[in-house]
XYZ file of N, CA, C and O in Angstrom:
800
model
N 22.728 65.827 123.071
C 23.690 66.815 123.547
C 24.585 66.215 124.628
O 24.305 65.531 125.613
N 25.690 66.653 124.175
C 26.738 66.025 126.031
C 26.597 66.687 127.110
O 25.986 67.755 127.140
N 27.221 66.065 128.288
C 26.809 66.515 129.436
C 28.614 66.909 130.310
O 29.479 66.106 130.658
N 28.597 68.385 130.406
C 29.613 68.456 131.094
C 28.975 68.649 132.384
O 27.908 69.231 132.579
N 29.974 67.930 133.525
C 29.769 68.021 134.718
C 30.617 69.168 135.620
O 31.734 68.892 136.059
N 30.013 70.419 135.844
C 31.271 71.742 136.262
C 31.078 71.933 138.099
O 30.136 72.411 138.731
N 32.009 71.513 138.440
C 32.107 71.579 140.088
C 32.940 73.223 140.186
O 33.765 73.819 139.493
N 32.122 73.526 141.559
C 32.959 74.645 142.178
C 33.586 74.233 143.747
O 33.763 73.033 143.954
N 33.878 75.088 144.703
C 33.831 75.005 145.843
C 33.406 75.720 146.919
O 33.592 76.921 146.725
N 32.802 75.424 148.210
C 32.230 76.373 148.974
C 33.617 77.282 149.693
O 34.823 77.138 149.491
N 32.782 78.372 150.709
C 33.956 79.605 151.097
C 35.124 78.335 151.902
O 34.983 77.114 151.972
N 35.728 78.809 152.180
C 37.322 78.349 152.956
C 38.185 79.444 153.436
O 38.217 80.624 153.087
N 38.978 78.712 154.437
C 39.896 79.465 154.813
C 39.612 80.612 155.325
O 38.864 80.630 156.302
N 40.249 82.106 154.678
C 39.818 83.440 155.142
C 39.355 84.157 153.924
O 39.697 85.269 153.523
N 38.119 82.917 153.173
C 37.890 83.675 151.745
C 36.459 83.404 152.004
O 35.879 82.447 151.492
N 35.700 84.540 153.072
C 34.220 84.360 153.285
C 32.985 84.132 151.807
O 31.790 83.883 151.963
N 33.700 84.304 150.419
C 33.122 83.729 149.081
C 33.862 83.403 148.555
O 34.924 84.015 148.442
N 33.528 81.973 147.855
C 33.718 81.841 146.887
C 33.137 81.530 145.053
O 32.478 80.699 144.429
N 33.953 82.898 144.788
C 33.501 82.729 143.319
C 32.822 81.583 142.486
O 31.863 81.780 141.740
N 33.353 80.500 142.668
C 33.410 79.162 141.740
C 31.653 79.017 142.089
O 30.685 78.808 141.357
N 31.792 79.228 143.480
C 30.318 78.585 143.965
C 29.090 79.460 142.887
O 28.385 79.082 141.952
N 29.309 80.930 143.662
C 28.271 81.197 142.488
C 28.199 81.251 141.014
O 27.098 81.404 140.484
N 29.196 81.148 140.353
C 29.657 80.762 138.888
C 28.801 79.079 138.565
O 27.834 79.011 137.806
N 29.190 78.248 139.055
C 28.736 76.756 138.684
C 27.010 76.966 138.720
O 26.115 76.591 137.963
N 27.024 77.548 139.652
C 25.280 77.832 140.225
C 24.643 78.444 139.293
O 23.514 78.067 138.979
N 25.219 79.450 138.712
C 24.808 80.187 137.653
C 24.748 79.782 136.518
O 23.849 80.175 135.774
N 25.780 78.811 136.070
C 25.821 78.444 134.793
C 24.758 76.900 134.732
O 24.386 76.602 133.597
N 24.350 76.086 135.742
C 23.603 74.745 136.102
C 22.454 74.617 135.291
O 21.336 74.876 135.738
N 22.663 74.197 134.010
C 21.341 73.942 133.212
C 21.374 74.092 132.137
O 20.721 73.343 131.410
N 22.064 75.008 131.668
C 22.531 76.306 130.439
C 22.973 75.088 129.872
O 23.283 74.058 130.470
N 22.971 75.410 128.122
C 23.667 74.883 126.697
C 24.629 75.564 126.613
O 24.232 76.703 126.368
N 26.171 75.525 126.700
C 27.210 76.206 126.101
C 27.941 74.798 125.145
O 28.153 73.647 125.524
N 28.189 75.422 123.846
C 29.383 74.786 123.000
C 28.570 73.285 122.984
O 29.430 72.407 123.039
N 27.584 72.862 122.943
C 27.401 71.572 122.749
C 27.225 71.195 124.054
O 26.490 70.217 123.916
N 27.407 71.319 125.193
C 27.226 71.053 126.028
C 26.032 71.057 126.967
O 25.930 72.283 126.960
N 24.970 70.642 127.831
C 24.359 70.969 128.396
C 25.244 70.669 129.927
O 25.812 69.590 130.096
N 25.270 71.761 130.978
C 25.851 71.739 132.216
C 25.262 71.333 132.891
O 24.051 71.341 132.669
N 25.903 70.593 134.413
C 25.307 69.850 135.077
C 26.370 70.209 136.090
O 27.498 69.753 135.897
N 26.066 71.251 137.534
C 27.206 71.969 138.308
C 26.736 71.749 139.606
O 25.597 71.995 140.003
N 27.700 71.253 140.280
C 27.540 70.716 141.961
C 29.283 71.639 142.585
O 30.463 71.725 142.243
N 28.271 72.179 143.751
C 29.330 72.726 144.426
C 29.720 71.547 145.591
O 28.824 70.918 146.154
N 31.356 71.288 145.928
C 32.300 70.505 146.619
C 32.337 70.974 147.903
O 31.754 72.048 148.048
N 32.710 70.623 148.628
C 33.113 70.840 150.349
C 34.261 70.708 150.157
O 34.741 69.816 149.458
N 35.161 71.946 151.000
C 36.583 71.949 151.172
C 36.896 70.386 152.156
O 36.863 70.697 153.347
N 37.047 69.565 152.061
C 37.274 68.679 152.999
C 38.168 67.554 152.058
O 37.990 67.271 150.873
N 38.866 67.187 152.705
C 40.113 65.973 152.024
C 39.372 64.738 151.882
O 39.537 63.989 150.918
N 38.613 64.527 152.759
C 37.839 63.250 153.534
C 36.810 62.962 152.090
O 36.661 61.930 151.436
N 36.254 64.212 151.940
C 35.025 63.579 151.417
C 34.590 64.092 149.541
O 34.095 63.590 148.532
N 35.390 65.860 150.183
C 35.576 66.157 148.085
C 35.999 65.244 147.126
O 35.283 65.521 146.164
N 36.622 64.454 146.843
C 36.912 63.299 145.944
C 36.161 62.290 145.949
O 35.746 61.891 144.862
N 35.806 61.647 147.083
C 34.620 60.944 146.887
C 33.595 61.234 146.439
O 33.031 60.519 145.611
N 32.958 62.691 147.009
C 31.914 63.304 145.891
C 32.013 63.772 144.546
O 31.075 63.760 143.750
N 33.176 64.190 144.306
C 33.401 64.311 142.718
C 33.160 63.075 141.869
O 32.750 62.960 140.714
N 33.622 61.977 142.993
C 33.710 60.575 141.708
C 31.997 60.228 141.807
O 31.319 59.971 140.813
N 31.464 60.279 143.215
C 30.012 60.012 143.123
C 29.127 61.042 142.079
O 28.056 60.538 141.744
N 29.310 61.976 141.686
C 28.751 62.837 140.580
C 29.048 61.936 139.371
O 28.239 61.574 138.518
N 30.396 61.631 139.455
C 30.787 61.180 137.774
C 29.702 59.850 137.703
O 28.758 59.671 136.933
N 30.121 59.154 138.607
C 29.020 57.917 138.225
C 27.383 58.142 138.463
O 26.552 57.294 138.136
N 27.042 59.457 139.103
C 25.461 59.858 138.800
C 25.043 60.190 137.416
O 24.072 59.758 136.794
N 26.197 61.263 136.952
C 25.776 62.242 135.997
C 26.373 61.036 134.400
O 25.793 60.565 133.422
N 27.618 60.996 134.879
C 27.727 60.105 133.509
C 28.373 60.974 132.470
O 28.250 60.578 131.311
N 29.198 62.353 132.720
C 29.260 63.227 131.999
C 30.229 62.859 130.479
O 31.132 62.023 130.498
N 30.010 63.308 129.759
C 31.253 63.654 128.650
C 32.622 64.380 128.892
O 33.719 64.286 128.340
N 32.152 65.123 129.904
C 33.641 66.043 130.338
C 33.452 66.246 132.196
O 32.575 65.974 133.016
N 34.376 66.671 132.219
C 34.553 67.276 133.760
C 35.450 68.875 134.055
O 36.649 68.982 134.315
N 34.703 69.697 133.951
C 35.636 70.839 134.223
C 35.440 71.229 135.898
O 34.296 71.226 136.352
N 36.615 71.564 136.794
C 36.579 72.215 138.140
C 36.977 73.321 138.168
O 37.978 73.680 137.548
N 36.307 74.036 138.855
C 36.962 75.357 139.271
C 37.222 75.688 140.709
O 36.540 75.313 141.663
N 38.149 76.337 140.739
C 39.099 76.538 142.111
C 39.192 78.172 142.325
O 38.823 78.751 141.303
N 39.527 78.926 143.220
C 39.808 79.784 144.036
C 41.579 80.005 143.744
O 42.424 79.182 144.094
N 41.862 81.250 143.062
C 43.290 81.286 143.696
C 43.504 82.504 143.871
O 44.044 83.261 143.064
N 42.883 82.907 145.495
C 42.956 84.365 145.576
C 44.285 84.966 145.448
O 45.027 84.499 146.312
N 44.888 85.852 144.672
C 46.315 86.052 144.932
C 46.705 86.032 143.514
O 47.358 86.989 143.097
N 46.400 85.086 142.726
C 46.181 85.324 140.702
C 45.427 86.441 140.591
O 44.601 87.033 141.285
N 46.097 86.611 139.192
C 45.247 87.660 138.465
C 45.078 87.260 137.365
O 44.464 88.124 136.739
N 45.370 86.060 136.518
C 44.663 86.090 135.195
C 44.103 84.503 135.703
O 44.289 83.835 136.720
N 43.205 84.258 134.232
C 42.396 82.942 134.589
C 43.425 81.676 134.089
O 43.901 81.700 132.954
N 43.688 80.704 134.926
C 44.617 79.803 134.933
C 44.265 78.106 134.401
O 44.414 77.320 135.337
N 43.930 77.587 133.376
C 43.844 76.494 133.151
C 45.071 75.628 133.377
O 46.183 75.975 132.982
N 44.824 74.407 134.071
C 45.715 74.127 135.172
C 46.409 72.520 134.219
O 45.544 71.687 133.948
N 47.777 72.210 133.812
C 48.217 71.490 132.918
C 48.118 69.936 133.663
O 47.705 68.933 133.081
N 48.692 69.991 135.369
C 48.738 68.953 135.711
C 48.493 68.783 137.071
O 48.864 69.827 137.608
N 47.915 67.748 138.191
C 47.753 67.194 139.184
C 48.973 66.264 139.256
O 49.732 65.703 138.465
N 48.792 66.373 140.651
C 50.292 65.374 141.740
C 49.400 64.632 142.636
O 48.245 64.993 142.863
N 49.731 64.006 142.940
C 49.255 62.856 144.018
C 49.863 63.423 145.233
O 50.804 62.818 145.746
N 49.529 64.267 145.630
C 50.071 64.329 146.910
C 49.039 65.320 147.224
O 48.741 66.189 146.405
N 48.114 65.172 149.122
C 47.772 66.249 149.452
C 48.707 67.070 150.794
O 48.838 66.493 151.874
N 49.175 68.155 150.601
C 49.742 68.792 151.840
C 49.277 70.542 151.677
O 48.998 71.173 150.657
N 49.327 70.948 153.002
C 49.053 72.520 152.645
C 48.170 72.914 154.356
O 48.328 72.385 155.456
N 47.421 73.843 153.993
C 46.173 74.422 155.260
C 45.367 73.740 155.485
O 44.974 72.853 154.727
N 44.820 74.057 156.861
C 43.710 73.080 157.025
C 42.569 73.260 156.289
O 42.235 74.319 155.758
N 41.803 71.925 156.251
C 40.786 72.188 155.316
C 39.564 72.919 156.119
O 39.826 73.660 157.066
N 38.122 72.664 155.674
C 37.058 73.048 156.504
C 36.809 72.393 157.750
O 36.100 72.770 158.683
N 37.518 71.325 157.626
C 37.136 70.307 159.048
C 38.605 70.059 160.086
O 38.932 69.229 160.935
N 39.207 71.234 159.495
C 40.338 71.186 160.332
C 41.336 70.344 160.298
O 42.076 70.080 161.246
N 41.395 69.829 159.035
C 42.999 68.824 158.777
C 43.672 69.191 157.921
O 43.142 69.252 156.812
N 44.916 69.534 158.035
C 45.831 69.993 157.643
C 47.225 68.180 157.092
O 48.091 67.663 157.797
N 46.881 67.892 155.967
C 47.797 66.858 155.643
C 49.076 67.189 155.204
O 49.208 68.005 154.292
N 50.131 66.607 155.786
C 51.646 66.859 155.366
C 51.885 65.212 154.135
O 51.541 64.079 154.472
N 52.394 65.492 153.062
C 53.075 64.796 152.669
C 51.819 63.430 152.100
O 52.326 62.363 151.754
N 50.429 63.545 152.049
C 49.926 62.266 151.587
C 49.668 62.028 150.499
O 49.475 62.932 149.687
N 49.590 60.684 150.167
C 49.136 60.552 148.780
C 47.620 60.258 148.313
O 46.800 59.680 149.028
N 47.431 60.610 147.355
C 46.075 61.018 147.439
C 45.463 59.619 146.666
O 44.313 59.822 146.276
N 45.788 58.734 146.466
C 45.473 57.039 145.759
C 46.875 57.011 145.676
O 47.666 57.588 144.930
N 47.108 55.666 147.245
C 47.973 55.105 147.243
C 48.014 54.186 146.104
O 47.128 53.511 145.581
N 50.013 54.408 145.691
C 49.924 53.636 144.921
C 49.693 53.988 143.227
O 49.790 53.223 142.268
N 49.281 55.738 143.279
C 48.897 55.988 142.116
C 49.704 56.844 141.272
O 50.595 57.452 141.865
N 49.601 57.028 140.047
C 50.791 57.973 139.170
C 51.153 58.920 139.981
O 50.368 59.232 140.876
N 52.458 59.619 139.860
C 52.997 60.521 140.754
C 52.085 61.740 140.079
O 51.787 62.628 140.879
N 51.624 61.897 138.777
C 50.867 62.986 138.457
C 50.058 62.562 136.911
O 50.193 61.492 136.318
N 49.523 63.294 136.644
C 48.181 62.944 135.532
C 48.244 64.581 134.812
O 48.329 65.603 135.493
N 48.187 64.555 133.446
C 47.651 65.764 132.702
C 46.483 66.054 132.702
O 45.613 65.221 132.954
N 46.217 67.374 132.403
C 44.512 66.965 132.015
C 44.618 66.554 130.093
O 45.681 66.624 129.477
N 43.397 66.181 129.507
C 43.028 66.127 128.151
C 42.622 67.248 127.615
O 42.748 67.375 126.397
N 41.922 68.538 128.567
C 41.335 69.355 128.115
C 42.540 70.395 127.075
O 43.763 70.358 127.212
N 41.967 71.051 126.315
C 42.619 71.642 124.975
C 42.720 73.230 125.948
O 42.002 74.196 125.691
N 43.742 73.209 127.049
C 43.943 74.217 127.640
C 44.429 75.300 126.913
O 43.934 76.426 126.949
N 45.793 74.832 125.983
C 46.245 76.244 125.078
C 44.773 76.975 124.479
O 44.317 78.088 124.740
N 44.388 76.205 123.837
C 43.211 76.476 123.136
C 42.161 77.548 124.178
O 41.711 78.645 123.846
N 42.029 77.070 125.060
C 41.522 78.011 126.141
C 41.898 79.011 126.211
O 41.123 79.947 126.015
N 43.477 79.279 126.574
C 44.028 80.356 126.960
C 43.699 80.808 125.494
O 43.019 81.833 125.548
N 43.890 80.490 124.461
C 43.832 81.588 123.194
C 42.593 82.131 122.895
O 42.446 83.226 122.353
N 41.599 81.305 123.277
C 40.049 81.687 123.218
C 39.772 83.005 124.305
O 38.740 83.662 124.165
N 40.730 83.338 125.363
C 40.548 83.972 126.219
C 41.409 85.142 126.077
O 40.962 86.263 126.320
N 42.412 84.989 125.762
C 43.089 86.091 125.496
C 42.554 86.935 124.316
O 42.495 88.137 124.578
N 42.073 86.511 122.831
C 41.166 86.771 122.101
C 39.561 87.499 122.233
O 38.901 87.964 121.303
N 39.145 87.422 123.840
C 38.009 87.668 124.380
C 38.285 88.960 125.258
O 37.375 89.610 125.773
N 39.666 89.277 125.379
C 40.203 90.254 126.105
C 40.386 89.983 127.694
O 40.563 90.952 128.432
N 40.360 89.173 128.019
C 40.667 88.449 129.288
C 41.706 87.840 129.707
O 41.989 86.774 129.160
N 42.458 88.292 130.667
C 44.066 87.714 130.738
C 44.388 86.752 131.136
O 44.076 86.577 132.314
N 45.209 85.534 130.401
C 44.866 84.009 130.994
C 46.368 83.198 130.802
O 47.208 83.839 130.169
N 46.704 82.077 131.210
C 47.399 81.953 131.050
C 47.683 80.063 131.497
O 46.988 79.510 132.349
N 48.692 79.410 130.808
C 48.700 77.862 131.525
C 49.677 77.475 132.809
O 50.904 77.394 132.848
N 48.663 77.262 133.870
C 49.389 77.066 135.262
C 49.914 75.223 135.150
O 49.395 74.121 134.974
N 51.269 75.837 135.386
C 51.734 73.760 135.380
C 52.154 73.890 136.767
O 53.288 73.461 136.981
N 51.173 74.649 138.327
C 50.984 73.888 139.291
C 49.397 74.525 139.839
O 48.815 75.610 139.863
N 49.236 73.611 140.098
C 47.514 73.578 140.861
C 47.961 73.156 142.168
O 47.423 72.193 142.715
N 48.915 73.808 142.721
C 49.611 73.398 144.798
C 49.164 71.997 145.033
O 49.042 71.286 144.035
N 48.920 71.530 146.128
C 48.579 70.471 146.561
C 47.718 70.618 147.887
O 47.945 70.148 149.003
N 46.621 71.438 147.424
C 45.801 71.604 148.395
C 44.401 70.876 147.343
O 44.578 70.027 146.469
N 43.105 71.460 147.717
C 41.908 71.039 147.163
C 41.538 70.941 146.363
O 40.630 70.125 146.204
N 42.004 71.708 145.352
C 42.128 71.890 143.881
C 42.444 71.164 143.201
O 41.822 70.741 142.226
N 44.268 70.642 143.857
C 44.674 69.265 142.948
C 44.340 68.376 143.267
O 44.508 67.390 142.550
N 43.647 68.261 144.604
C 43.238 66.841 145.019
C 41.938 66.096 144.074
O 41.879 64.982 143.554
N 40.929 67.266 144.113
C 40.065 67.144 143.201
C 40.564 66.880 141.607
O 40.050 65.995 140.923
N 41.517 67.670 141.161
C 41.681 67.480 139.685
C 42.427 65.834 139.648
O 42.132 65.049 138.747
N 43.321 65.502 140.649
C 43.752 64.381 140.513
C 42.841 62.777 140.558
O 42.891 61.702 139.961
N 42.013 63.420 141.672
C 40.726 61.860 141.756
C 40.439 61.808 140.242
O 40.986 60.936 139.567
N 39.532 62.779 139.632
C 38.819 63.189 138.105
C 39.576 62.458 137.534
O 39.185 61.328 137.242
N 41.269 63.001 137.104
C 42.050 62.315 136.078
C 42.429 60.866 136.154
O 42.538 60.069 135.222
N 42.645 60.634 137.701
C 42.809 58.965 137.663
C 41.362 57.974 137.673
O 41.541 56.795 137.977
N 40.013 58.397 137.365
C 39.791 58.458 136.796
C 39.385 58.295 135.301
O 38.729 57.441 134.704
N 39.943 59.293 134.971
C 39.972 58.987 133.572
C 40.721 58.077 132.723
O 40.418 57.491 131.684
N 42.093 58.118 133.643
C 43.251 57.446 133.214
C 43.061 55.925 133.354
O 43.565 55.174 132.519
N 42.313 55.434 134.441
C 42.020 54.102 135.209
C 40.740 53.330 134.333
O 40.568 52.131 134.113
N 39.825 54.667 133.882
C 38.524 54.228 133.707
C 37.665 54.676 131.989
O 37.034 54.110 131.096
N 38.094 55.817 132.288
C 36.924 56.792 131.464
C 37.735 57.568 130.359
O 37.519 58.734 130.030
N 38.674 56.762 129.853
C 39.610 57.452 128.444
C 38.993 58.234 127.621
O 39.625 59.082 126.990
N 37.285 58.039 127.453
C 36.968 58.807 126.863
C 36.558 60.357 126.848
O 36.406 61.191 125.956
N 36.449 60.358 128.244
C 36.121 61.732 129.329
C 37.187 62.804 129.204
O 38.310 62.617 129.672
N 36.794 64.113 128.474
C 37.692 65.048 129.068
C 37.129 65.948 130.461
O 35.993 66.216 130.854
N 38.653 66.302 131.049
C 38.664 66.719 132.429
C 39.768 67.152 132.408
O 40.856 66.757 131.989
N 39.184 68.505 133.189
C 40.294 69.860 133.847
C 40.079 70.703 134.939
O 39.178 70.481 135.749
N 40.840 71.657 135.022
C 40.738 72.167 135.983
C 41.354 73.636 135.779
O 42.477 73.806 135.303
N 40.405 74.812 136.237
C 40.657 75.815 136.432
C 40.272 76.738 137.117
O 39.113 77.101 137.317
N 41.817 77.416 137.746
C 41.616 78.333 138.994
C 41.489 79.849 138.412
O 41.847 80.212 137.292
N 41.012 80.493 139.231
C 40.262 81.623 138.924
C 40.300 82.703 140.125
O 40.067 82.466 141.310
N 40.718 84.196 139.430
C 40.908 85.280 140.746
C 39.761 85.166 141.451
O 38.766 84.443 141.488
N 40.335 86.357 142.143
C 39.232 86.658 143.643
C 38.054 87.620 142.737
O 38.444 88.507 141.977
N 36.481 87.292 142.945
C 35.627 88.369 142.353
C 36.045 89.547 143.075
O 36.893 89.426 143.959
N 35.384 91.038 142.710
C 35.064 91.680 143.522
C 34.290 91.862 144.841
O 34.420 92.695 145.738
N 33.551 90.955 144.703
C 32.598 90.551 145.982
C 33.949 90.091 147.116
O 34.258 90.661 148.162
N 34.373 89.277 146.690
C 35.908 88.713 147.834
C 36.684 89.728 148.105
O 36.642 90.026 149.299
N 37.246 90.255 147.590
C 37.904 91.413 147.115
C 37.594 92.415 148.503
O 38.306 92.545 149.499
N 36.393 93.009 148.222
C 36.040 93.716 149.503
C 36.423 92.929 150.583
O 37.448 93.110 151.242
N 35.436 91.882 150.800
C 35.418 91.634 152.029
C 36.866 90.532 152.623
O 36.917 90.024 153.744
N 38.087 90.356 151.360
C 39.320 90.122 152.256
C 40.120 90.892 152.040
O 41.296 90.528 152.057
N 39.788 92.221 151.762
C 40.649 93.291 151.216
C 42.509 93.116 150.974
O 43.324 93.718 151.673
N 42.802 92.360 150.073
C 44.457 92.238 150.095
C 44.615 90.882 148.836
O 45.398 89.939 148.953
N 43.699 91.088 147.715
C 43.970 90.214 146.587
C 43.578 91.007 145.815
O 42.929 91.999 146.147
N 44.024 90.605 144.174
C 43.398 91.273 143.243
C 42.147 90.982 143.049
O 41.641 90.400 144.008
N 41.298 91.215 141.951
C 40.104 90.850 141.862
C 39.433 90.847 140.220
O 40.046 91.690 139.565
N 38.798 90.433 139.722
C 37.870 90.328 138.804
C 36.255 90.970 138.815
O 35.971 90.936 140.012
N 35.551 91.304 138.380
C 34.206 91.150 138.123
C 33.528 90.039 138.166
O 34.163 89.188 137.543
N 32.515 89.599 138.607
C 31.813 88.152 138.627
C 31.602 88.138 137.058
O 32.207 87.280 136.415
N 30.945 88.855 136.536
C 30.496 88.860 134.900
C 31.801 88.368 134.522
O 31.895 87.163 134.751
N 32.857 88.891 134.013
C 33.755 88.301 133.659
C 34.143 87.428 133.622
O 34.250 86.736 132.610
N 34.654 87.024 135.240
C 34.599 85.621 135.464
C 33.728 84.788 134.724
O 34.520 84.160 134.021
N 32.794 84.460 134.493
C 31.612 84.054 134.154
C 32.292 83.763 133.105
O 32.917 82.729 132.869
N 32.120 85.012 132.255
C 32.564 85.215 130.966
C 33.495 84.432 130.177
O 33.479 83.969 129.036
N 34.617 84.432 131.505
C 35.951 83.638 131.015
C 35.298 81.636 131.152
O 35.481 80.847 130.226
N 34.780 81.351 132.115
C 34.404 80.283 131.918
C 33.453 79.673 130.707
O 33.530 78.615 130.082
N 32.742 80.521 130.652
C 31.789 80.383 129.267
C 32.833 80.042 128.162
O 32.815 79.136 127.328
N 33.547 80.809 128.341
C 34.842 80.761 127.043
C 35.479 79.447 126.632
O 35.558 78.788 125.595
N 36.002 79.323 128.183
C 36.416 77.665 128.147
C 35.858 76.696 127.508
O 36.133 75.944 126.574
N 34.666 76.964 128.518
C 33.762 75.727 127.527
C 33.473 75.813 126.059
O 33.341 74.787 125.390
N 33.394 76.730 125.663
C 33.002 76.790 124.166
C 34.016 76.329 123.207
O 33.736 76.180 122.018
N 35.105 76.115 123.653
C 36.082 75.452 122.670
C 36.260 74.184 123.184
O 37.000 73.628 122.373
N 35.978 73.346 124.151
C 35.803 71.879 124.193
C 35.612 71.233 123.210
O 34.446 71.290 122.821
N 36.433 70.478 122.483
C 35.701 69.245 121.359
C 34.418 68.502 121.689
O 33.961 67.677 120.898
């Protein structure tokens, strides 16, 4: 069986949960689509999330790489088309806020993913879940992460698919930052399960 490797991220910012975290946690072990999962939650940090993403890849050894991200403020589920080399935006968990860097000097100005995103979105919209293809993932943690993964792939691991997708606020967030839309955790869930099941 292959091994997808599914990262989330811990809370940030003024989002005392995050979804992804308990989603990856939940799904850590499970057979979906051929897959057996293998899910490590990330630290918001510039410094050290990419380094740990790539240290997973060379633990786990996966067949694929899917991430999931936080985008409180969406409302449908967003499979994300492309990463930029650049990190700028809010501070992270450790309090750095980068203007203007590049995230591998020296490296493509941006990377696709491989993953069969339309295919996603149609698997999801079909499931009754509203989804749609984001061609920006900002340049905060999200793309930083999706960009290490793809270069990467691009540099190393051609055979590896890897993506990335952001995902509303649960209801659990919802309450407690009262001023985003929100989802159901089940759902959520739901919609990720989805994803994966149409992976080649």
């Amino acid at each position: 069986m292959k091994t997808l490797l599914l990262t989330g991220f811990e809370p940030f910012l003024n989002y005392p949960v995050n979804p992804t975290q308990r989603i990856v946690d939940e799904l850590n072990g499970m057979e979906i689509g051929g897959y057996r999962i293998h899910s490590e939650v990330l630290p918001v940090d510039f410094s050290v999330s990419g380094d740990r993403v790539i240290s997973h890849i060379e633990n786990v050894k996966p067949d694929a790489v899917l991430s999931l991200g936080l985008s409180g403020g969406r409302f449908k589920i967003t499979p994300e088309r492309i990463a930029i080399n650049v990190n700028d935006g809010a501070k992270d968990n450790k309090g750095h806020a980068p203007v203007d860097e590049p995230i591998v000097e020296r490296g493509a100005d941006g990377y696709f993913t491989n993953m069969p995103i339309r295919k996603m979105v149609e698997a999801l919209k079909h499931a009754g879940l509203p989804a749609e293809i984001s061609n920006t993932a900002g340049a905060y943690l999200c793309n930083h992460v999706m960009y290490r993964v793809l270069h990467v792939v691009n540099e190393h691991r051609p055979d590896m698919l890897a993506g990335f997708i952001h995902i509303p606020a649960s209801h659990e967030l919802a309450v407690e930052h009262g001023r985003v839309p929100s989802w159901s955790h089940e759902d959520l869930k739901r919609a990720i399960v989805t994803c994966i099941e149409v992976l080649d």
